[in-house]
Amino acid sequence: MRWRFLLLTLSFFINENALPQSKVNLSKSFSVPISEELKPFYAPSEGQIEDLLKGTVISTSSVNTPKPKTQQMMLFVAGVHPRNCTRTMRKLSLYENYSSYIDFIKESKYNEQTEKISFLMDHTLLPFPMTLSFKLPRITKAGHYPFTFENGFLKDLKGTIIVHDVGKFCLLGLKTDWQGPETRIPNIIFETFVQTVGKLGLEHLIRVSLF
């Protein structure tokens, strides 16, 4: 019953916190470069490509139990920023400021020498506060940037950040994969939560980096 209530609350949270997007106006001719750029990480459907071309952030996730007492999670998020990647990353590369960009990130730190990021995430919908720690250079230009969570709730999670110029716009993406010990979160709750956090997180980042 507790998890059913949380799922209903999460659905309400999704609807209430959906942000209006600054729409881009991409020509259909860009659909091939977008799909080709994402192909090594995720194969978006035609509908998802159309959503990206309209300026909508897409987010998809899956959580399952491959064997007893383990969970497996995949998350893919992507969106098109209405500015080029160089301008977009001027603000998004300031990882230490993410606690002021996204409300569920309570603390954000970045060590320039070690290139290590630390985020403390907390929200009423989270079963417990989560610390995410990983190494990532300041991203200032287009490219693919792999990372691994070194400790915390999703220790050993592997992911890639995708930054790709599409005409005068910037394609932003994130693909993560994780398998580890079974958490206290049922699969459907876990799946819905990471999908929601991914979508709202990228929407917020696009929004704050417009100014």
mmCIF file of C-alpha atoms in Angstrom:
data_model
loop_
_atom_site.group_PDB
_atom_site.id
_atom_site.type_symbol
_atom_site.label_atom_id
_atom_site.label_comp_id
_atom_site.label_asym_id
_atom_site.label_seq_id
_atom_site.Cartn_x
_atom_site.Cartn_y
_atom_site.Cartn_z
ATOM 1 C CA MET A 1 0.000 0.000 0.000
ATOM 2 C CA ARG A 2 2.849 2.412 0.874
ATOM 3 C CA TRP A 3 4.423 1.949 -2.539
ATOM 4 C CA ARG A 4 1.100 2.357 -4.343
ATOM 5 C CA PHE A 5 0.597 5.676 -2.574
ATOM 6 C CA LEU A 6 4.127 6.736 -3.538
ATOM 7 C CA LEU A 7 3.464 5.853 -7.185
ATOM 8 C CA LEU A 8 0.307 8.001 -7.182
ATOM 9 C CA THR A 9 2.223 10.838 -5.549
ATOM 10 C CA LEU A 10 4.977 10.510 -8.140
ATOM 11 C CA SER A 11 2.443 10.697 -10.972
ATOM 12 C CA PHE A 12 1.060 13.900 -9.447
ATOM 13 C CA PHE A 13 4.607 15.227 -9.098
ATOM 14 C CA ILE A 14 5.281 14.605 -12.793
ATOM 15 C CA ASN A 15 2.183 16.530 -13.878
ATOM 16 C CA GLU A 16 2.674 19.409 -11.460
ATOM 17 C CA ASN A 17 6.346 19.933 -12.229
ATOM 18 C CA ALA A 18 6.322 19.614 -16.001
ATOM 19 C CA LEU A 19 8.169 22.672 -17.313
ATOM 20 C CA PRO A 20 7.269 24.529 -20.487
ATOM 21 C CA GLN A 21 10.135 24.048 -22.905
ATOM 22 C CA SER A 22 11.844 26.645 -25.062
ATOM 23 C CA LYS A 23 10.945 25.083 -28.365
ATOM 24 C CA VAL A 24 13.513 24.602 -31.070
ATOM 25 C CA ASN A 25 12.596 24.543 -34.729
ATOM 26 C CA LEU A 26 14.639 21.790 -36.305
ATOM 27 C CA SER A 27 14.284 20.847 -39.934
ATOM 28 C CA LYS A 28 13.337 17.229 -40.615
ATOM 29 C CA SER A 29 16.694 16.926 -42.365
ATOM 30 C CA PHE A 30 18.322 16.827 -38.926
ATOM 31 C CA SER A 31 16.504 13.638 -37.915
ATOM 32 C CA VAL A 32 19.197 11.427 -39.432
ATOM 33 C CA PRO A 33 22.163 13.098 -37.673
ATOM 34 C CA ILE A 34 20.297 12.908 -34.363
ATOM 35 C CA SER A 35 19.452 9.239 -34.712
ATOM 36 C CA GLU A 36 22.952 8.404 -35.957
ATOM 37 C CA GLU A 37 24.568 10.261 -33.061
ATOM 38 C CA LEU A 38 22.444 8.410 -30.513
ATOM 39 C CA LYS A 39 22.631 4.979 -32.164
ATOM 40 C CA PRO A 40 25.747 3.775 -30.236
ATOM 41 C CA PHE A 41 23.881 4.416 -26.971
ATOM 42 C CA TYR A 42 20.171 4.099 -27.684
ATOM 43 C CA ALA A 43 17.938 3.604 -30.745
ATOM 44 C CA PRO A 44 15.157 6.227 -30.462
ATOM 45 C CA SER A 45 11.823 5.491 -32.092
ATOM 46 C CA GLU A 46 10.441 7.684 -34.872
ATOM 47 C CA GLY A 47 8.067 9.212 -32.333
ATOM 48 C CA GLN A 48 10.948 10.065 -29.994
ATOM 49 C CA ILE A 49 12.917 11.640 -32.853
ATOM 50 C CA GLU A 50 9.859 13.756 -33.695
ATOM 51 C CA ASP A 51 9.592 14.827 -30.045
ATOM 52 C CA LEU A 52 13.267 15.828 -30.017
ATOM 53 C CA LEU A 53 12.773 17.856 -33.191
ATOM 54 C CA LYS A 54 9.901 19.679 -31.468
ATOM 55 C CA GLY A 55 12.080 20.566 -28.492
ATOM 56 C CA THR A 56 10.671 17.993 -26.065
ATOM 57 C CA VAL A 57 12.959 16.200 -23.615
ATOM 58 C CA ILE A 58 12.556 12.434 -23.959
ATOM 59 C CA SER A 59 13.254 10.064 -21.074
ATOM 60 C CA THR A 60 12.962 6.307 -20.930
ATOM 61 C CA SER A 61 14.028 3.793 -18.305
ATOM 62 C CA SER A 62 13.709 0.152 -17.391
ATOM 63 C CA VAL A 63 14.296 -1.666 -14.119
ATOM 64 C CA ASN A 64 14.140 -5.440 -13.755
ATOM 65 C CA THR A 65 15.356 -8.322 -11.624
ATOM 66 C CA PRO A 66 17.754 -10.415 -13.754
ATOM 67 C CA LYS A 67 18.413 -12.838 -10.886
ATOM 68 C CA PRO A 68 17.396 -13.152 -7.238
ATOM 69 C CA LYS A 69 18.402 -10.286 -4.940
ATOM 70 C CA THR A 70 19.697 -8.101 -7.774
ATOM 71 C CA GLN A 71 18.289 -5.192 -9.779
ATOM 72 C CA GLN A 72 19.218 -3.858 -13.174
ATOM 73 C CA MET A 73 18.510 -0.320 -14.360
ATOM 74 C CA MET A 74 18.821 1.534 -17.669
ATOM 75 C CA LEU A 75 18.115 5.221 -18.211
ATOM 76 C CA PHE A 76 18.274 7.274 -21.389
ATOM 77 C CA VAL A 77 17.485 11.000 -21.529
ATOM 78 C CA ALA A 78 17.925 13.434 -24.410
ATOM 79 C CA GLY A 79 16.895 16.922 -25.434
ATOM 80 C CA VAL A 80 17.842 19.625 -27.929
ATOM 81 C CA HIS A 81 19.052 22.958 -26.563
ATOM 82 C CA PRO A 82 18.179 26.026 -28.680
ATOM 83 C CA ARG A 83 21.798 27.249 -28.502
ATOM 84 C CA ASN A 84 25.014 25.721 -29.819
ATOM 85 C CA CYS A 85 27.031 23.442 -27.554
ATOM 86 C CA THR A 86 29.808 25.931 -26.783
ATOM 87 C CA ARG A 87 27.326 28.492 -25.432
ATOM 88 C CA THR A 88 25.208 25.840 -23.724
ATOM 89 C CA MET A 89 28.118 24.305 -21.816
ATOM 90 C CA ARG A 90 29.395 27.620 -20.462
ATOM 91 C CA LYS A 91 26.842 27.314 -17.682
ATOM 92 C CA LEU A 92 26.222 23.563 -17.636
ATOM 93 C CA SER A 93 29.935 22.868 -17.039
ATOM 94 C CA LEU A 94 29.716 24.657 -13.660
ATOM 95 C CA TYR A 95 28.871 21.458 -11.786
ATOM 96 C CA GLU A 96 29.455 23.067 -8.381
ATOM 97 C CA ASN A 97 26.412 25.278 -9.053
ATOM 98 C CA TYR A 98 23.974 22.441 -9.759
ATOM 99 C CA SER A 99 22.412 22.727 -6.297
ATOM 100 C CA SER A 100 21.124 26.135 -7.391
ATOM 101 C CA TYR A 101 19.964 24.778 -10.755
ATOM 102 C CA ILE A 102 17.991 21.702 -9.613
ATOM 103 C CA ASP A 103 15.977 21.690 -6.388
ATOM 104 C CA PHE A 104 16.449 17.992 -5.556
ATOM 105 C CA ILE A 105 20.258 18.417 -5.588
ATOM 106 C CA LYS A 106 20.921 19.753 -2.086
ATOM 107 C CA GLU A 107 24.711 19.940 -2.302
ATOM 108 C CA SER A 108 27.007 20.044 -5.323
ATOM 109 C CA LYS A 109 30.807 20.065 -5.200
ATOM 110 C CA TYR A 110 33.530 19.855 -7.832
ATOM 111 C CA ASN A 111 37.266 19.380 -7.356
ATOM 112 C CA GLU A 112 39.119 20.942 -10.272
ATOM 113 C CA GLN A 113 42.317 18.962 -9.668
ATOM 114 C CA THR A 114 40.777 15.492 -9.349
ATOM 115 C CA GLU A 115 37.780 16.252 -11.647
ATOM 116 C CA LYS A 116 35.498 14.641 -9.081
ATOM 117 C CA ILE A 117 31.840 15.636 -8.722
ATOM 118 C CA SER A 118 29.754 15.013 -5.607
ATOM 119 C CA PHE A 119 25.975 15.489 -5.517
ATOM 120 C CA LEU A 120 23.729 15.039 -2.496
ATOM 121 C CA MET A 121 20.183 14.360 -3.684
ATOM 122 C CA ASP A 122 17.165 14.503 -1.418
ATOM 123 C CA HIS A 123 13.425 14.849 -1.957
ATOM 124 C CA THR A 124 10.228 13.789 -0.225
ATOM 125 C CA LEU A 125 9.761 11.158 -2.930
ATOM 126 C CA LEU A 126 13.170 9.631 -2.290
ATOM 127 C CA PRO A 127 13.240 6.764 0.226
ATOM 128 C CA PHE A 128 16.515 8.171 1.583
ATOM 129 C CA PRO A 129 19.106 10.859 0.691
ATOM 130 C CA MET A 130 21.460 9.733 -2.066
ATOM 131 C CA THR A 131 25.086 10.716 -2.593
ATOM 132 C CA LEU A 132 26.440 10.421 -6.125
ATOM 133 C CA SER A 133 30.190 10.705 -6.663
ATOM 134 C CA PHE A 134 31.974 10.388 -9.995
ATOM 135 C CA LYS A 135 34.820 11.777 -12.087
ATOM 136 C CA LEU A 136 34.105 14.024 -15.067
ATOM 137 C CA PRO A 137 36.079 16.814 -16.757
ATOM 138 C CA ARG A 138 34.433 20.171 -17.304
ATOM 139 C CA ILE A 139 32.574 19.666 -20.553
ATOM 140 C CA THR A 140 33.030 22.748 -22.720
ATOM 141 C CA LYS A 141 32.537 21.327 -26.197
ATOM 142 C CA ALA A 142 30.858 18.563 -28.153
ATOM 143 C CA GLY A 143 31.885 14.977 -27.483
ATOM 144 C CA HIS A 144 31.104 11.745 -25.614
ATOM 145 C CA TYR A 145 32.079 11.706 -21.952
ATOM 146 C CA PRO A 146 32.005 8.366 -20.048
ATOM 147 C CA PHE A 147 31.791 8.236 -16.250
ATOM 148 C CA THR A 148 31.322 5.733 -13.416
ATOM 149 C CA PHE A 149 29.738 6.270 -9.999
ATOM 150 C CA GLU A 150 32.492 5.526 -7.515
ATOM 151 C CA ASN A 151 30.291 5.118 -4.439
ATOM 152 C CA GLY A 152 26.837 5.779 -3.080
ATOM 153 C CA PHE A 153 23.434 4.315 -3.814
ATOM 154 C CA LEU A 154 24.239 3.296 -7.411
ATOM 155 C CA LYS A 155 27.888 2.378 -6.975
ATOM 156 C CA ASP A 156 29.545 1.135 -10.212
ATOM 157 C CA LEU A 157 26.857 2.663 -12.435
ATOM 158 C CA LYS A 158 28.361 3.368 -15.860
ATOM 159 C CA GLY A 159 27.171 6.174 -18.063
ATOM 160 C CA THR A 160 27.957 8.458 -20.962
ATOM 161 C CA ILE A 161 27.098 12.121 -21.442
ATOM 162 C CA ILE A 162 26.423 13.037 -25.062
ATOM 163 C CA VAL A 163 27.015 16.597 -26.324
ATOM 164 C CA HIS A 164 26.612 17.054 -30.066
ATOM 165 C CA ASP A 165 26.145 20.092 -32.303
ATOM 166 C CA VAL A 166 23.080 19.768 -34.538
ATOM 167 C CA GLY A 167 23.100 22.747 -36.875
ATOM 168 C CA LYS A 168 22.983 25.803 -34.612
ATOM 169 C CA PHE A 169 21.496 23.750 -31.740
ATOM 170 C CA CYS A 170 22.971 21.323 -29.202
ATOM 171 C CA LEU A 171 21.866 17.737 -28.643
ATOM 172 C CA LEU A 172 22.270 16.741 -24.987
ATOM 173 C CA GLY A 173 21.946 13.144 -23.861
ATOM 174 C CA LEU A 174 22.643 10.787 -20.982
ATOM 175 C CA LYS A 175 22.772 6.983 -21.047
ATOM 176 C CA THR A 176 23.349 4.967 -17.884
ATOM 177 C CA ASP A 177 23.414 1.267 -17.033
ATOM 178 C CA TRP A 178 23.626 -0.287 -13.591
ATOM 179 C CA GLN A 179 23.305 -3.707 -11.980
ATOM 180 C CA GLY A 180 23.759 -4.306 -8.291
ATOM 181 C CA PRO A 181 22.295 -5.626 -5.048
ATOM 182 C CA GLU A 182 18.526 -5.395 -4.721
ATOM 183 C CA THR A 183 17.454 -2.020 -3.339
ATOM 184 C CA ARG A 184 14.533 -1.275 -1.061
ATOM 185 C CA ILE A 185 12.649 0.207 -4.017
ATOM 186 C CA PRO A 186 10.233 -1.949 -6.075
ATOM 187 C CA ASN A 187 11.071 -2.095 -9.796
ATOM 188 C CA ILE A 188 8.090 -0.043 -10.999
ATOM 189 C CA ILE A 189 8.781 2.725 -8.454
ATOM 190 C CA PHE A 190 12.494 2.726 -9.218
ATOM 191 C CA GLU A 191 11.836 2.838 -12.973
ATOM 192 C CA THR A 192 9.279 5.653 -12.758
ATOM 193 C CA PHE A 193 11.446 7.655 -10.392
ATOM 194 C CA VAL A 194 14.673 7.604 -12.462
ATOM 195 C CA GLN A 195 12.722 8.353 -15.640
ATOM 196 C CA THR A 196 11.070 11.345 -13.953
ATOM 197 C CA VAL A 197 14.274 12.629 -12.376
ATOM 198 C CA GLY A 198 16.068 12.313 -15.727
ATOM 199 C CA LYS A 199 13.400 14.233 -17.619
ATOM 200 C CA LEU A 200 12.901 16.989 -15.055
ATOM 201 C CA GLY A 201 16.637 17.302 -14.487
ATOM 202 C CA LEU A 202 17.442 17.889 -18.164
ATOM 203 C CA GLU A 203 14.454 20.211 -18.560
ATOM 204 C CA HIS A 204 15.734 22.302 -15.652
ATOM 205 C CA LEU A 205 19.290 22.365 -17.044
ATOM 206 C CA ILE A 206 18.079 23.495 -20.466
ATOM 207 C CA ARG A 207 15.931 26.144 -18.866
ATOM 208 C CA VAL A 208 18.577 27.646 -16.565
ATOM 209 C CA SER A 209 21.254 27.657 -19.290
ATOM 210 C CA LEU A 210 19.154 29.895 -21.527
ATOM 211 C CA PHE A 211 20.087 32.921 -19.399
#
